Amino acid sequence: MKRLGFWTSVFIVVLLFGAAATWLRFFHGLGASTNLSDRFPWGIWIGFDVLCGVMLAAGGFTLMATVHIFHVKQYEPIARPALLTAFLGYLLVIAALMFDLGKPYNIWHPVVMWQPRSVMFEVGWCVMLYTTVLALEFSPIVFERLRMQRPLRIIRMISAPLVILGVILSTLHQSSLGSLFLIVPGKLHPLWYTGLLPVLFFLSAVATGLAMTIFESTMSARHFGRALEKPIILGLGRLLMVVLIVYAVVRFQDMFHRRALAEAFQSSYESSMFWFEVGLTTIVPITLLLFRATRENPLRLYVVSILVVFGFVVNRLNISVTGMERASGVHYFPAWSEIAVTMSIVGMGVFLFTMAIRYLPIFHHEQAA
Amino acid sequence: MKNAAILYDATLCIGCLECERGCAAANNLPYDDTIAREKTTSEHKYTYVAVLGGEKYMRRLCMHCNDPACASVCPVGALHKTALGPVVYDASKCMGCRYCMVACPFNIPKYEWSKAIPAVRKCIGCYERQAAGKPTACAEACPTGATICGERSALLAEARKRLSENPAAYVDHIYGEKELGGTSNLFLSSVDFGKAGLPTHYGNQPLPPLTGNVLAHVPDVATIGMAVLGGVYWITHRREEVAAAEGAEKDQKKG
């Protein structure tokens, strides 16, 4: 209880700063609350809250596809926690967008003002539709808790098309976040600009989704004193290794074809950040996972999953911030209020996740017939 | 179709800043000595004259691209290329995602960072004046004819004529003729355009197809994906049903 008290007080302090930053943002504008400028119009609210938020939510569609489409029943016990992460993730991404958009009350405009040539238009539609799908996929958990049989039966009838729709929307949406940056060939550093951005965003999302699932399962098992489903964690670890290797092959092959590898060996701020990212996302975790001693030890897999999640967060910040700095001519570092909002959003995510696990049948539930 | 454009000949420019003043007046923007010294476009300055040294100048303003990146990325169509030529902006549609600012190769769209309810601000090529057949405010204000308005093809012919009649006075290039698929505005200069601060590393292909070609695959990915995943779902679940039925049969035979 003491530990919980500590984290609760940290959470409250973060929320207080977040509230002050929120006041600054909505009453004094983006200039007063961010370090953004005409030269650097996108900061961590896009780079972390949106780009990473969506990536961290990718466990949802990855596991829903594994369990309900490819029918690998072994993973069923962790499909719900992954779904919960996805649902909360998307709700928080929308919350973050309300901070970042200059006129958040116009967020619904893409519904009526069709602009199919715009990647942002597609991203907007996918977020909207996928959040709806996630709400429907998540609803049986609430219905079970409330013992509402009728809506439960109705939602189970449409569960197959829902899962398929969710996987398609996620695939499109995860990759589209990469496509956003295809329009800036002259601004994004060649270490990151490639026509394969949508493919790399999709692969990194799948890897991060798997790593997040390992991370969360381990954390919640500890927190609630449950035994860890060891075969599941080991299975996820093997999947993670395969996806990381595929990602590494695509990433380096693409750099080779674009003749961008030389850039990585020049001494520059960008190349340091590149090796930091690539070390965390490919070189270190793949090397560790090649050893049976890592693959068969849940605790070591837990450490690897933290590396991978952190590494892909660095990757997306490199694309949205580091790689854009040189062309902009300015150095961007977030204002305290940007950090406070981001931390509040992460804090809300952890809080809601803990509450949902406590009060809803997430980890323990009757198996669906 | 008419393509109302501007031809700016930097060799005729004397750096008097009358275009800046005329632009500010026409767009209800403030203008004083402090603003005159600001060498960048901003929420309160749609055009500026860069001083290159040695009595050389280069105007900067929205180029009004033939296939503008800003308009192609806008999720709500707040920015659009008019049939007349100028790229215009509708603040009531804008939701403030600032993707236009990220996408513009010339860094032209600027934002009202200090306002609680902000909008994008940029040169709109004096759309209403041009629609009424009048020149842009900057062209009207220009005392030397360095900035002139007209139909793009006529201005292009004029630019070619100046280059051939007086090749020693110019860099042999019409900036905006082909850059990024061509822009409504055309520039002539005696200084290398890269040195004058204009981007020269983009080539002649417009940017919007970079995202457009990927977006074109979306409907295919969606429909093929659904068919494949639907098929996989049907097969894996059928396998299970068959296994269950066989299990039941065996149980019956035993029993």
PDB file of N, CA and C in Angstrom, chain A residues 35-87:
ATOM      1  N   ASN A  35       6.843  25.102 -27.357  1.00  0.00           N
ATOM      2  CA  ASN A  35       8.021  25.692 -28.007  1.00  0.00           C
ATOM      3  C   ASN A  35       7.930  25.553 -29.524  1.00  0.00           C
ATOM      4  N   LEU A  36       6.712  25.388 -30.022  1.00  0.00           N
ATOM      5  CA  LEU A  36       6.528  25.287 -31.465  1.00  0.00           C
ATOM      6  C   LEU A  36       6.653  26.675 -32.090  1.00  0.00           C
ATOM      7  N   SER A  37       6.966  26.694 -33.377  1.00  0.00           N
ATOM      8  CA  SER A  37       7.116  27.973 -34.071  1.00  0.00           C
ATOM      9  C   SER A  37       6.822  27.758 -35.545  1.00  0.00           C
ATOM     10  N   ASP A  38       6.836  28.847 -36.301  1.00  0.00           N
ATOM     11  CA  ASP A  38       6.607  28.726 -37.738  1.00  0.00           C
ATOM     12  C   ASP A  38       7.623  27.788 -38.379  1.00  0.00           C
ATOM     13  N   ARG A  39       8.822  27.750 -37.814  1.00  0.00           N
ATOM     14  CA  ARG A  39       9.855  26.881 -38.376  1.00  0.00           C
ATOM     15  C   ARG A  39       9.704  25.448 -37.906  1.00  0.00           C
ATOM     16  N   PHE A  40       9.082  25.242 -36.753  1.00  0.00           N
ATOM     17  CA  PHE A  40       8.935  23.894 -36.222  1.00  0.00           C
ATOM     18  C   PHE A  40       7.505  23.680 -35.729  1.00  0.00           C
ATOM     19  N   PRO A  41       6.577  23.408 -36.688  1.00  0.00           N
ATOM     20  CA  PRO A  41       5.160  23.400 -36.324  1.00  0.00           C
ATOM     21  C   PRO A  41       4.661  22.134 -35.605  1.00  0.00           C
ATOM     22  N   TRP A  42       5.432  21.032 -35.639  1.00  0.00           N
ATOM     23  CA  TRP A  42       4.994  19.809 -34.953  1.00  0.00           C
ATOM     24  C   TRP A  42       6.011  19.433 -33.877  1.00  0.00           C
ATOM     25  N   GLY A  43       5.535  19.202 -32.659  1.00  0.00           N
ATOM     26  CA  GLY A  43       6.432  18.827 -31.566  1.00  0.00           C
ATOM     27  C   GLY A  43       6.090  17.479 -30.979  1.00  0.00           C
ATOM     28  N   ILE A  44       6.241  17.350 -29.640  1.00  0.00           N
ATOM     29  CA  ILE A  44       6.021  16.024 -29.036  1.00  0.00           C
ATOM     30  C   ILE A  44       4.545  15.654 -28.939  1.00  0.00           C
ATOM     31  N   TRP A  45       3.633  16.621 -29.010  1.00  0.00           N
ATOM     32  CA  TRP A  45       2.216  16.235 -28.964  1.00  0.00           C
ATOM     33  C   TRP A  45       1.862  15.416 -30.200  1.00  0.00           C
ATOM     34  N   ILE A  46       2.513  15.709 -31.327  1.00  0.00           N
ATOM     35  CA  ILE A  46       2.342  14.863 -32.512  1.00  0.00           C
ATOM     36  C   ILE A  46       3.354  13.711 -32.467  1.00  0.00           C
ATOM     37  N   GLY A  47       4.627  14.046 -32.237  1.00  0.00           N
ATOM     38  CA  GLY A  47       5.698  13.046 -32.305  1.00  0.00           C
ATOM     39  C   GLY A  47       5.582  11.942 -31.278  1.00  0.00           C
ATOM     40  N   PHE A  48       5.208  12.299 -30.043  1.00  0.00           N
ATOM     41  CA  PHE A  48       5.059  11.252 -29.027  1.00  0.00           C
ATOM     42  C   PHE A  48       3.593  10.858 -28.827  1.00  0.00           C
ATOM     43  N   ASP A  49       2.752  11.828 -28.443  1.00  0.00           N
ATOM     44  CA  ASP A  49       1.379  11.491 -28.053  1.00  0.00           C
ATOM     45  C   ASP A  49       0.615  10.785 -29.167  1.00  0.00           C
ATOM     46  N   VAL A  50       0.751  11.281 -30.392  1.00  0.00           N
ATOM     47  CA  VAL A  50      -0.024  10.685 -31.485  1.00  0.00           C
ATOM     48  C   VAL A  50       0.752   9.532 -32.143  1.00  0.00           C
ATOM     49  N   LEU A  51       1.977   9.820 -32.646  1.00  0.00           N
ATOM     50  CA  LEU A  51       2.719   8.783 -33.382  1.00  0.00           C
ATOM     51  C   LEU A  51       3.052   7.590 -32.479  1.00  0.00           C
ATOM     52  N   CYS A  52       3.531   7.854 -31.256  1.00  0.00           N
ATOM     53  CA  CYS A  52       3.875   6.747 -30.353  1.00  0.00           C
ATOM     54  C   CYS A  52       2.628   6.156 -29.705  1.00  0.00           C
ATOM     55  N   GLY A  53       1.645   7.024 -29.397  1.00  0.00           N
ATOM     56  CA  GLY A  53       0.412   6.532 -28.786  1.00  0.00           C
ATOM     57  C   GLY A  53      -0.248   5.465 -29.635  1.00  0.00           C
ATOM     58  N   VAL A  54      -0.352   5.734 -30.920  1.00  0.00           N
ATOM     59  CA  VAL A  54      -0.977   4.772 -31.832  1.00  0.00           C
ATOM     60  C   VAL A  54      -0.126   3.505 -31.935  1.00  0.00           C
ATOM     61  N   MET A  55       1.200   3.695 -31.954  1.00  0.00           N
ATOM     62  CA  MET A  55       2.105   2.540 -32.053  1.00  0.00           C
ATOM     63  C   MET A  55       1.974   1.649 -30.811  1.00  0.00           C
ATOM     64  N   LEU A  56       1.918   2.282 -29.624  1.00  0.00           N
ATOM     65  CA  LEU A  56       1.836   1.504 -28.386  1.00  0.00           C
ATOM     66  C   LEU A  56       0.510   0.760 -28.291  1.00  0.00           C
ATOM     67  N   ALA A  57      -0.497   1.215 -29.050  1.00  0.00           N
ATOM     68  CA  ALA A  57      -1.802   0.565 -29.026  1.00  0.00           C
ATOM     69  C   ALA A  57      -1.874  -0.609 -29.997  1.00  0.00           C
ATOM     70  N   ALA A  58      -0.790  -0.881 -30.710  1.00  0.00           N
ATOM     71  CA  ALA A  58      -0.832  -1.859 -31.803  1.00  0.00           C
ATOM     72  C   ALA A  58      -0.971  -3.304 -31.320  1.00  0.00           C
ATOM     73  N   GLY A  59      -0.719  -3.550 -30.023  1.00  0.00           N
ATOM     74  CA  GLY A  59      -0.901  -4.904 -29.499  1.00  0.00           C
ATOM     75  C   GLY A  59      -2.336  -5.382 -29.695  1.00  0.00           C
ATOM     76  N   GLY A  60      -3.263  -4.435 -29.678  1.00  0.00           N
ATOM     77  CA  GLY A  60      -4.681  -4.770 -29.808  1.00  0.00           C
ATOM     78  C   GLY A  60      -4.981  -5.514 -31.090  1.00  0.00           C
ATOM     79  N   PHE A  61      -4.643  -4.908 -32.220  1.00  0.00           N
ATOM     80  CA  PHE A  61      -4.994  -5.573 -33.483  1.00  0.00           C
ATOM     81  C   PHE A  61      -4.113  -6.797 -33.734  1.00  0.00           C
ATOM     82  N   THR A  62      -2.833  -6.723 -33.276  1.00  0.00           N
ATOM     83  CA  THR A  62      -1.936  -7.861 -33.484  1.00  0.00           C
ATOM     84  C   THR A  62      -2.489  -9.108 -32.793  1.00  0.00           C
ATOM     85  N   LEU A  63      -2.908  -8.959 -31.532  1.00  0.00           N
ATOM     86  CA  LEU A  63      -3.395 -10.137 -30.800  1.00  0.00           C
ATOM     87  C   LEU A  63      -4.803 -10.538 -31.204  1.00  0.00           C
ATOM     88  N   MET A  64      -5.633  -9.558 -31.557  1.00  0.00           N
ATOM     89  CA  MET A  64      -6.980  -9.905 -32.021  1.00  0.00           C
ATOM     90  C   MET A  64      -6.863 -10.738 -33.302  1.00  0.00           C
ATOM     91  N   ALA A  65      -5.934 -10.358 -34.179  1.00  0.00           N
ATOM     92  CA  ALA A  65      -5.733 -11.130 -35.411  1.00  0.00           C
ATOM     93  C   ALA A  65      -5.198 -12.517 -35.080  1.00  0.00           C
ATOM     94  N   THR A  66      -4.211 -12.590 -34.191  1.00  0.00           N
ATOM     95  CA  THR A  66      -3.605 -13.877 -33.847  1.00  0.00           C
ATOM     96  C   THR A  66      -4.645 -14.834 -33.256  1.00  0.00           C
ATOM     97  N   VAL A  67      -5.419 -14.324 -32.307  1.00  0.00           N
ATOM     98  CA  VAL A  67      -6.348 -15.199 -31.575  1.00  0.00           C
ATOM     99  C   VAL A  67      -7.616 -15.474 -32.371  1.00  0.00           C
ATOM    100  N   HIS A  68      -8.203 -14.421 -32.945  1.00  0.00           N
ATOM    101  CA  HIS A  68      -9.541 -14.597 -33.509  1.00  0.00           C
ATOM    102  C   HIS A  68      -9.568 -14.837 -35.008  1.00  0.00           C
ATOM    103  N   ILE A  69      -8.497 -14.480 -35.733  1.00  0.00           N
ATOM    104  CA  ILE A  69      -8.497 -14.767 -37.172  1.00  0.00           C
ATOM    105  C   ILE A  69      -7.610 -15.974 -37.461  1.00  0.00           C
ATOM    106  N   PHE A  70      -6.363 -15.954 -36.949  1.00  0.00           N
ATOM    107  CA  PHE A  70      -5.483 -17.105 -37.190  1.00  0.00           C
ATOM    108  C   PHE A  70      -5.720 -18.212 -36.169  1.00  0.00           C
ATOM    109  N   HIS A  71      -6.563 -17.890 -35.181  1.00  0.00           N
ATOM    110  CA  HIS A  71      -7.056 -18.918 -34.278  1.00  0.00           C
ATOM    111  C   HIS A  71      -5.965 -19.592 -33.451  1.00  0.00           C
ATOM    112  N   VAL A  72      -4.937 -18.849 -33.070  1.00  0.00           N
ATOM    113  CA  VAL A  72      -3.915 -19.402 -32.186  1.00  0.00           C
ATOM    114  C   VAL A  72      -4.433 -19.207 -30.760  1.00  0.00           C
ATOM    115  N   LYS A  73      -5.226 -20.195 -30.307  1.00  0.00           N
ATOM    116  CA  LYS A  73      -5.997 -20.058 -29.063  1.00  0.00           C
ATOM    117  C   LYS A  73      -5.114 -19.881 -27.830  1.00  0.00           C
ATOM    118  N   GLN A  74      -3.851 -20.301 -27.968  1.00  0.00           N
ATOM    119  CA  GLN A  74      -2.919 -20.230 -26.850  1.00  0.00           C
ATOM    120  C   GLN A  74      -2.855 -18.810 -26.257  1.00  0.00           C
ATOM    121  N   TYR A  75      -3.011 -17.814 -27.143  1.00  0.00           N
ATOM    122  CA  TYR A  75      -2.826 -16.429 -26.699  1.00  0.00           C
ATOM    123  C   TYR A  75      -4.109 -15.769 -26.198  1.00  0.00           C
ATOM    124  N   GLU A  76      -5.206 -16.529 -26.155  1.00  0.00           N
ATOM    125  CA  GLU A  76      -6.479 -15.926 -25.778  1.00  0.00           C
ATOM    126  C   GLU A  76      -6.422 -15.162 -24.444  1.00  0.00           C
ATOM    127  N   PRO A  77      -5.738 -15.697 -23.393  1.00  0.00           N
ATOM    128  CA  PRO A  77      -5.765 -14.989 -22.100  1.00  0.00           C
ATOM    129  C   PRO A  77      -5.212 -13.564 -22.159  1.00  0.00           C
ATOM    130  N   ILE A  78      -4.370 -13.238 -23.148  1.00  0.00           N
ATOM    131  CA  ILE A  78      -3.829 -11.873 -23.167  1.00  0.00           C
ATOM    132  C   ILE A  78      -4.451 -11.006 -24.264  1.00  0.00           C
ATOM    133  N   ALA A  79      -5.446 -11.555 -24.989  1.00  0.00           N
ATOM    134  CA  ALA A  79      -6.101 -10.755 -26.027  1.00  0.00           C
ATOM    135  C   ALA A  79      -6.836  -9.570 -25.396  1.00  0.00           C
ATOM    136  N   ARG A  80      -7.487  -9.818 -24.249  1.00  0.00           N
ATOM    137  CA  ARG A  80      -8.266  -8.742 -23.624  1.00  0.00           C
ATOM    138  C   ARG A  80      -7.398  -7.611 -23.079  1.00  0.00           C
ATOM    139  N   PRO A  81      -6.321  -7.923 -22.341  1.00  0.00           N
ATOM    140  CA  PRO A  81      -5.462  -6.807 -21.907  1.00  0.00           C
ATOM    141  C   PRO A  81      -4.933  -6.008 -23.093  1.00  0.00           C
ATOM    142  N   ALA A  82      -4.592  -6.690 -24.189  1.00  0.00           N
ATOM    143  CA  ALA A  82      -4.079  -5.986 -25.374  1.00  0.00           C
ATOM    144  C   ALA A  82      -5.176  -5.106 -25.972  1.00  0.00           C
ATOM    145  N   LEU A  83      -6.398  -5.623 -25.985  1.00  0.00           N
ATOM    146  CA  LEU A  83      -7.537  -4.854 -26.501  1.00  0.00           C
ATOM    147  C   LEU A  83      -7.776  -3.619 -25.640  1.00  0.00           C
ATOM    148  N   LEU A  84      -7.673  -3.818 -24.324  1.00  0.00           N
ATOM    149  CA  LEU A  84      -7.842  -2.698 -23.391  1.00  0.00           C
ATOM    150  C   LEU A  84      -6.797  -1.607 -23.667  1.00  0.00           C
ATOM    151  N   THR A  85      -5.535  -2.028 -23.843  1.00  0.00           N
ATOM    152  CA  THR A  85      -4.462  -1.071 -24.143  1.00  0.00           C
ATOM    153  C   THR A  85      -4.790  -0.287 -25.416  1.00  0.00           C
ATOM    154  N   ALA A  86      -5.257  -1.008 -26.428  1.00  0.00           N
ATOM    155  CA  ALA A  86      -5.559  -0.357 -27.707  1.00  0.00           C
ATOM    156  C   ALA A  86      -6.670   0.669 -27.527  1.00  0.00           C
ATOM    157  N   PHE A  87      -7.736   0.269 -26.844  1.00  0.00           N
ATOM    158  CA  PHE A  87      -8.890   1.150 -26.668  1.00  0.00           C
ATOM    159  C   PHE A  87      -8.490   2.409 -25.899  1.00  0.00           C
TER     160      PHE A  87
END
